[in-house]
Amino acid sequence: MNLPHDFRRTIIDLFNDRGREWLDNLPTIIADCERRWNLTALPPFDLTYNYVAPAVRADGTEVVLKLGVPDGALTDEMTALRLWDGHGIVQLLDCDPDRGIMLLERLTPGRPLITIEDDEEATRIFASVARQLWRPAPAVHNFDTPGSWAEGMKRLRKRFDGGTGPLQKNLVETAESLYAELLDSQSEPALIHGDLHHWNILSAGREPWLALDPKGIVGEPCYEVGAWLRNPVGAFFARPDLPRVFDRRVAILAEELGFDRQRIVGWGVAQAVLSAWWSIEDHGEGWEESMQCAEILSELLR
Ligand SMILES: Nc1ncnc2c1ncn2[C@@H]1O[C@H](COP(=O)(O)OP(=O)(O)O)[C@@H](O)[C@H]1O
Ligand SMILES: [Mg+2]
C-alpha cells in the first residue's frame, strides 16, 4: 500500500512493532470494512495519526472510514462520540473498538476552520462549536482528565533529570504552578473535546460547523480553550502581531464563553508547555511553536 512516509513514521514512532504490524494489515482492514458495511473506500484524506478516508455505501451515502491502531485513546474517541450522538460533532454510525475502526457521517463541504483567515471570526466559530459540545460528565467513566494529562509534566522532569531540557525553565515552572492552582479549582466537570483546533472543526450541512476527532476527556469546560490557543502551528506563528492576536483571542473567549480571562490565559500557558513536552515525547522535536505560544500568553498573566 502506498502510504505517505511521514504517516508511516508517525505510526511507528508511536506504536513500534504494533504499528508496523497494523500498517502491514491495513489493506486487509480496509477490505474487511468494505465488506462489513457494504461500501467502497476512496483515497484517504491527508494522514496524520489515523487512516481516514471517504467512502461510498452501496446506496450512494457518503461516509468516512477512520482506522487506527486499537488503543485506549481510539476507544475513548468512540465512547465520547457515542455519548455526543451527533450534537455539535460528527455522528458515529458504527464502530469496533477491538479492531480500531469507525464508520462516520461524512461532513460536507468539510472545509476545515483553518481556511477562515480572520482569526477573530474563527475564534468565535470555535466558541460556538465548543459551547454546543459540553455536556455533564457521565457519573461513571474511564475518560482521561486534565489531571491525568498533567502527569506529563512529571515525565518531562524525569526525562531531563529534574531539569527542563530544551524547554525554557521559567515557563515550565510557571506551567507547573498553574497546573497546581487550576486543577484544584476546576468548575463542575463536563465531557469536553480535548483537542478542539483549526483542523478538527469542519464546515458541514446540518450545522454550519461541526467538530470531529475528539479525545473525549472529563474536565471543566474552560480547559477546552488550550488546544485552540496554541494552534494553528505553522505560518501563523510567524505573524508579527501575535501578542495582539492572542490578546484578542482571550477577550473573545471570555466574552463568548463567560470564562475568567486569567483562567483562559492560565490554561493556555499550562497546556502549551505540556503540548511542547508531548512533541518531544512523541517525536523528539517540534516543540518550538508551543513554547512561543506559552511565552506570549504568559505576558498576559497577572
Ligand atoms: N467525517 C468526516 N467528514 C469529512 N472529512 C473528515 C471526516 N473525518 C475526517 N475528515 C478529514 O480527515 C482529516 C483527519 O481526520 P481526523 O479524524 O482529524 O484524524 P486524526 O485523528 O488522524 O487527526 C480531518 O482533518 C478532515 O479533513
Ligand atoms: Mg485531527
Short mmCIF file of C-alpha atoms and ligand atoms in Angstrom, two decimals:
data_model
loop_
_atom_site.label_atom_id
_atom_site.label_comp_id
_atom_site.label_asym_id
_atom_site.label_seq_id
_atom_site.Cartn_x
_atom_site.Cartn_y
_atom_site.Cartn_z
CA MET A 1 0.00 0.00 0.00
CA ASN A 2 1.35 3.38 -0.99
CA LEU A 3 1.22 5.33 2.29
CA PRO A 4 2.98 8.68 2.85
CA HIS A 5 6.36 8.27 4.53
CA ASP A 6 5.53 10.74 7.33
CA PHE A 7 2.41 8.79 8.23
CA ARG A 8 4.33 5.51 8.47
CA ARG A 9 6.98 7.26 10.57
CA THR A 10 4.39 8.65 13.00
CA ILE A 11 2.68 5.30 13.45
CA ILE A 12 5.99 3.52 14.04
CA ASP A 13 7.24 6.27 16.42
CA LEU A 14 4.08 5.92 18.47
CA PHE A 15 3.43 2.18 18.39
CA ASN A 16 6.69 0.46 17.37
CA ASP A 17 6.13 -3.18 16.34
CA ARG A 18 2.38 -2.97 16.89
CA GLY A 19 2.36 0.00 14.50
CA ARG A 20 4.38 -1.89 11.86
CA GLU A 21 2.03 -4.83 12.05
CA TRP A 22 -1.00 -2.54 11.80
CA LEU A 23 0.47 -0.80 8.72
CA ASP A 24 1.05 -4.20 7.07
CA ASN A 25 -2.53 -5.22 7.87
CA LEU A 26 -4.15 -2.00 6.72
CA PRO A 27 -5.20 -3.24 3.24
CA THR A 28 -6.94 -6.21 4.88
CA ILE A 29 -8.65 -3.99 7.45
CA ILE A 30 -9.94 -1.70 4.70
CA ALA A 31 -11.22 -4.67 2.67
CA ASP A 32 -12.97 -6.03 5.77
CA CYS A 33 -14.66 -2.65 6.35
CA GLU A 34 -15.79 -2.56 2.72
CA ARG A 35 -17.42 -5.96 3.10
CA ARG A 36 -18.85 -5.34 6.57
CA TRP A 37 -20.51 -2.04 5.69
CA ASN A 38 -21.07 -2.63 2.01
CA LEU A 39 -19.01 0.33 0.84
CA THR A 40 -16.21 1.39 -1.46
CA ALA A 41 -13.28 3.17 0.17
CA LEU A 42 -11.82 6.14 -1.73
CA PRO A 43 -8.27 7.60 -1.49
CA PRO A 44 -7.56 8.92 2.02
CA PHE A 45 -7.53 12.50 3.33
CA ASP A 46 -4.16 13.96 4.41
CA LEU A 47 -2.99 11.46 7.01
CA THR A 48 -1.50 12.24 10.41
CA TYR A 49 -2.37 9.82 13.24
CA ASN A 50 -5.02 7.59 11.72
CA TYR A 51 -6.02 6.28 8.31
CA VAL A 52 -9.04 8.42 7.40
CA ALA A 53 -10.75 8.03 4.03
CA PRO A 54 -14.04 8.98 2.42
CA ALA A 55 -16.16 6.05 1.29
CA VAL A 56 -19.44 5.47 -0.51
CA ARG A 57 -22.05 2.97 0.62
CA ALA A 58 -23.93 0.78 -1.83
CA ASP A 59 -26.96 3.11 -1.61
CA GLY A 60 -24.77 6.11 -2.54
CA THR A 61 -24.48 7.55 1.02
CA GLU A 62 -21.17 9.30 1.58
CA VAL A 63 -19.42 8.22 4.77
CA VAL A 64 -15.91 8.25 6.24
CA LEU A 65 -13.77 5.37 7.48
CA LYS A 66 -11.42 6.15 10.36
CA LEU A 67 -8.95 3.39 11.19
CA GLY A 68 -6.24 3.40 13.81
CA VAL A 69 -4.03 1.17 15.93
CA PRO A 70 -6.51 -0.12 18.55
CA ASP A 71 -5.75 1.54 21.88
CA GLY A 72 -7.35 3.39 24.76
CA ALA A 73 -7.29 6.76 23.02
CA LEU A 74 -9.20 5.49 20.00
CA THR A 75 -11.68 3.68 22.23
CA ASP A 76 -12.27 6.89 24.23
CA GLU A 77 -12.95 8.70 20.95
CA MET A 78 -15.62 6.13 20.08
CA THR A 79 -17.19 6.22 23.57
CA ALA A 80 -17.30 10.02 23.56
CA LEU A 81 -18.76 10.18 20.04
CA ARG A 82 -21.47 7.75 21.08
CA LEU A 83 -22.36 9.97 24.08
CA TRP A 84 -22.49 13.09 21.90
CA ASP A 85 -24.74 11.33 19.39
CA GLY A 86 -24.01 13.96 16.74
CA HIS A 87 -24.67 17.08 18.84
CA GLY A 88 -22.06 19.61 17.76
CA ILE A 89 -19.88 16.84 16.39
CA VAL A 90 -19.67 14.25 13.64
CA GLN A 91 -22.05 11.31 14.09
CA LEU A 92 -20.55 7.90 14.79
CA LEU A 93 -22.50 5.44 12.64
CA ASP A 94 -20.81 2.24 13.78
CA CYS A 95 -17.54 1.12 15.30
CA ASP A 96 -15.43 -1.78 16.54
CA PRO A 97 -13.03 -0.69 19.30
CA ASP A 98 -11.15 -4.01 19.29
CA ARG A 99 -10.24 -3.55 15.63
CA GLY A 100 -9.75 0.25 15.83
CA ILE A 101 -12.35 1.00 13.17
CA MET A 102 -15.03 3.68 12.94
CA LEU A 103 -17.68 4.46 10.39
CA LEU A 104 -18.54 8.17 10.49
CA GLU A 105 -21.01 10.53 8.95
CA ARG A 106 -19.28 12.46 6.15
CA LEU A 107 -19.17 16.20 6.74
CA THR A 108 -19.62 18.19 3.56
CA PRO A 109 -18.36 20.55 2.30
CA GLY A 110 -15.89 19.63 5.03
CA ARG A 111 -13.76 22.75 4.84
CA PRO A 112 -11.54 22.96 7.94
CA LEU A 113 -11.74 26.08 10.09
CA ILE A 114 -8.10 26.82 9.22
CA THR A 115 -9.45 28.22 5.92
CA ILE A 116 -11.12 31.14 7.76
CA GLU A 117 -8.37 33.74 7.64
CA ASP A 118 -9.89 36.23 10.06
CA ASP A 119 -8.68 34.98 13.43
CA GLU A 120 -11.45 36.74 15.36
CA GLU A 121 -14.15 35.16 13.21
CA ALA A 122 -12.51 31.73 13.55
CA THR A 123 -12.28 32.15 17.32
CA ARG A 124 -15.99 32.96 17.53
CA ILE A 125 -16.78 29.84 15.49
CA PHE A 126 -14.59 27.78 17.81
CA ALA A 127 -16.52 29.17 20.77
CA SER A 128 -19.90 28.33 19.25
CA VAL A 129 -18.86 24.74 18.47
CA ALA A 130 -17.27 24.28 21.91
CA ARG A 131 -20.40 25.56 23.65
CA GLN A 132 -22.62 23.05 21.82
CA LEU A 133 -20.39 20.15 22.80
CA TRP A 134 -20.11 20.35 26.54
CA ARG A 135 -22.40 18.10 28.50
CA PRO A 136 -22.40 16.85 32.08
CA ALA A 137 -19.80 14.16 32.65
CA PRO A 138 -21.17 10.61 32.94
CA ALA A 139 -21.40 9.55 36.59
CA VAL A 140 -19.06 6.62 35.94
CA HIS A 141 -16.40 6.86 33.26
CA ASN A 142 -12.85 5.96 32.28
CA PHE A 143 -12.04 9.12 30.36
CA ASP A 144 -8.76 10.96 30.82
CA THR A 145 -8.88 14.21 32.79
CA PRO A 146 -6.82 17.43 32.82
CA GLY A 147 -5.17 15.98 35.93
CA SER A 148 -4.19 12.68 34.29
CA TRP A 149 -2.79 14.57 31.30
CA ALA A 150 -0.83 16.88 33.61
CA GLU A 151 1.15 13.81 34.74
CA GLY A 152 3.10 14.51 31.55
CA MET A 153 4.83 17.36 33.41
CA LYS A 154 6.33 14.80 35.79
CA ARG A 155 7.59 12.67 32.89
CA LEU A 156 9.20 15.81 31.48
CA ARG A 157 11.16 16.40 34.70
CA LYS A 158 12.11 12.74 34.92
CA ARG A 159 13.36 12.65 31.35
CA PHE A 160 15.60 15.68 31.96
CA ASP A 161 16.86 14.55 35.40
CA GLY A 162 14.81 17.15 37.21
CA GLY A 163 15.66 19.88 34.66
CA THR A 164 13.65 21.09 31.65
CA GLY A 165 15.85 20.04 28.69
CA PRO A 166 15.41 22.36 25.70
CA LEU A 167 12.29 23.97 27.22
CA GLN A 168 12.61 27.38 28.90
CA LYS A 169 12.94 26.75 32.64
CA ASN A 170 10.83 29.70 33.78
CA LEU A 171 7.94 28.69 31.52
CA VAL A 172 7.99 25.08 32.72
CA GLU A 173 7.92 26.33 36.31
CA THR A 174 5.04 28.66 35.50
CA ALA A 175 3.13 25.78 33.90
CA GLU A 176 3.72 23.57 36.94
CA SER A 177 2.37 26.14 39.36
CA LEU A 178 -0.56 26.91 37.05
CA TYR A 179 -1.47 23.22 36.95
CA ALA A 180 -1.38 23.02 40.73
CA GLU A 181 -3.66 26.03 41.02
CA LEU A 182 -6.07 25.35 38.13
CA LEU A 183 -6.58 21.62 38.73
CA ASP A 184 -7.52 22.38 42.30
CA SER A 185 -10.14 24.97 41.45
CA GLN A 186 -11.98 23.44 38.47
CA SER A 187 -15.68 24.06 37.99
CA GLU A 188 -18.18 21.19 37.50
CA PRO A 189 -16.58 18.61 35.16
CA ALA A 190 -18.08 18.08 31.72
CA LEU A 191 -17.40 15.80 28.78
CA ILE A 192 -15.23 18.01 26.57
CA HIS A 193 -13.47 17.53 23.24
CA GLY A 194 -9.87 17.90 24.42
CA ASP A 195 -8.29 18.76 21.05
CA LEU A 196 -10.58 21.34 19.51
CA HIS A 197 -8.47 23.24 16.98
CA HIS A 198 -8.46 24.54 13.41
CA TRP A 199 -8.31 21.14 11.64
CA ASN A 200 -10.83 19.43 13.91
CA ILE A 201 -13.73 21.76 13.09
CA LEU A 202 -15.24 21.37 9.61
CA SER A 203 -17.94 23.15 7.64
CA ALA A 204 -20.99 20.92 7.39
CA GLY A 205 -24.61 20.73 6.26
CA ARG A 206 -26.85 20.13 9.28
CA GLU A 207 -24.90 22.80 11.22
CA PRO A 208 -22.56 25.43 9.72
CA TRP A 209 -19.62 23.92 11.60
CA LEU A 210 -19.13 20.62 13.40
CA ALA A 211 -16.29 19.15 15.42
CA LEU A 212 -14.54 15.85 14.78
CA ASP A 213 -11.59 13.87 16.12
CA PRO A 214 -12.30 14.29 19.85
CA LYS A 215 -10.04 12.96 22.58
CA GLY A 216 -13.05 12.87 24.88
CA ILE A 217 -11.92 13.97 28.32
CA VAL A 218 -13.72 14.96 31.50
CA GLY A 219 -12.75 18.34 32.92
CA GLU A 220 -14.00 21.87 33.38
CA PRO A 221 -15.19 23.43 30.11
CA CYS A 222 -12.62 26.24 30.31
CA TYR A 223 -9.91 23.60 29.74
CA GLU A 224 -11.08 23.42 26.12
CA VAL A 225 -9.51 26.79 25.18
CA GLY A 226 -5.96 25.38 25.43
CA ALA A 227 -5.90 23.50 22.13
CA TRP A 228 -7.40 26.49 20.33
CA LEU A 229 -4.89 28.97 21.74
CA ARG A 230 -1.75 27.02 20.75
CA ASN A 231 -2.92 26.45 17.17
CA PRO A 232 -2.58 26.59 14.24
CA VAL A 233 1.04 25.52 14.23
CA GLY A 234 2.83 26.65 11.09
CA ALA A 235 2.86 30.03 9.31
CA PHE A 236 0.55 31.57 11.92
CA PHE A 237 3.45 31.69 14.38
CA ALA A 238 5.46 33.94 12.04
CA ARG A 239 2.84 36.71 12.32
CA PRO A 240 4.48 39.87 13.65
CA ASP A 241 1.33 40.83 15.57
CA LEU A 242 1.00 37.62 17.62
CA PRO A 243 0.76 39.33 21.05
CA ARG A 244 -2.16 41.39 19.83
CA VAL A 245 -3.81 38.34 18.20
CA PHE A 246 -3.57 36.34 21.44
CA ASP A 247 -4.91 39.25 23.45
CA ARG A 248 -7.94 39.45 21.13
CA ARG A 249 -8.48 35.67 21.31
CA VAL A 250 -8.56 35.77 25.09
CA ALA A 251 -11.01 38.69 25.05
CA ILE A 252 -13.31 36.92 22.57
CA LEU A 253 -13.24 33.64 24.51
CA ALA A 254 -14.05 35.46 27.74
CA GLU A 255 -16.91 37.31 26.06
CA GLU A 256 -18.38 34.34 24.16
CA LEU A 257 -17.96 31.67 26.82
CA GLY A 258 -18.11 33.67 30.03
CA PHE A 259 -14.80 32.34 31.41
CA ASP A 260 -12.47 34.37 33.57
CA ARG A 261 -9.66 35.92 31.48
CA GLN A 262 -6.92 34.76 33.82
CA ARG A 263 -8.22 31.18 33.74
CA ILE A 264 -8.22 31.19 29.94
CA VAL A 265 -4.65 32.51 29.88
CA GLY A 266 -3.58 30.12 32.65
CA TRP A 267 -4.87 27.00 30.87
CA GLY A 268 -3.37 28.35 27.64
CA VAL A 269 0.13 28.63 29.13
CA ALA A 270 -0.01 25.37 31.09
CA GLN A 271 -1.29 23.29 28.17
CA ALA A 272 1.09 24.89 25.66
CA VAL A 273 4.04 23.75 27.78
CA LEU A 274 2.51 20.26 28.16
CA SER A 275 1.98 20.13 24.41
CA ALA A 276 5.64 21.09 23.84
CA TRP A 277 6.59 18.13 26.04
CA TRP A 278 4.26 15.81 24.10
CA SER A 279 6.07 16.82 20.90
CA ILE A 280 9.39 15.85 22.46
CA GLU A 281 7.95 12.68 23.92
CA ASP A 282 6.32 11.53 20.67
CA HIS A 283 8.66 12.91 18.01
CA GLY A 284 11.78 14.29 19.73
CA GLU A 285 11.15 17.66 18.07
CA GLY A 286 8.57 20.23 17.02
CA TRP A 287 8.09 21.91 20.42
CA GLU A 288 9.13 25.46 19.46
CA GLU A 289 5.77 26.93 18.50
CA SER A 290 4.00 25.66 21.61
CA MET A 291 6.68 27.30 23.73
CA GLN A 292 6.34 30.51 21.71
CA CYS A 293 2.63 30.41 22.49
CA ALA A 294 3.35 29.83 26.20
CA GLU A 295 5.73 32.76 26.25
CA ILE A 296 3.38 35.23 24.56
CA LEU A 297 0.41 34.16 26.68
CA SER A 298 2.47 34.30 29.88
CA GLU A 299 2.82 38.06 29.28
CA LEU A 300 -0.92 38.25 29.88
CA LEU A 301 -0.69 36.57 33.31
CA ARG A 302 -1.09 38.86 36.25
N1 LIG B 1 -16.39 12.71 8.97
C1 LIG B 1 -15.59 13.42 8.18
N2 LIG B 1 -16.08 14.14 7.14
C2 LIG B 1 -15.25 14.84 6.35
N3 LIG B 1 -13.91 14.89 6.49
C3 LIG B 1 -13.36 14.19 7.50
C4 LIG B 1 -14.17 13.42 8.39
N4 LIG B 1 -13.36 12.83 9.29
C5 LIG B 1 -12.11 13.21 8.98
N5 LIG B 1 -12.09 14.04 7.91
C6 LIG B 1 -10.89 14.66 7.32
O1 LIG B 1 -9.76 13.88 7.64
C7 LIG B 1 -8.85 14.60 8.47
C8 LIG B 1 -8.25 13.67 9.51
O2 LIG B 1 -9.27 13.16 10.34
P1 LIG B 1 -9.12 13.14 11.93
O3 LIG B 1 -10.32 12.47 12.49
O4 LIG B 1 -8.82 14.51 12.41
O5 LIG B 1 -7.87 12.17 12.07
P2 LIG B 1 -6.58 12.23 13.02
O6 LIG B 1 -7.00 11.55 14.28
O7 LIG B 1 -5.55 11.47 12.27
O8 LIG B 1 -6.21 13.68 13.24
C9 LIG B 1 -9.68 15.74 9.06
O9 LIG B 1 -8.90 16.87 9.40
C10 LIG B 1 -10.64 16.03 7.93
O10 LIG B 1 -10.04 16.84 6.95
MG MG B 2 -7.34 15.53 13.50
#
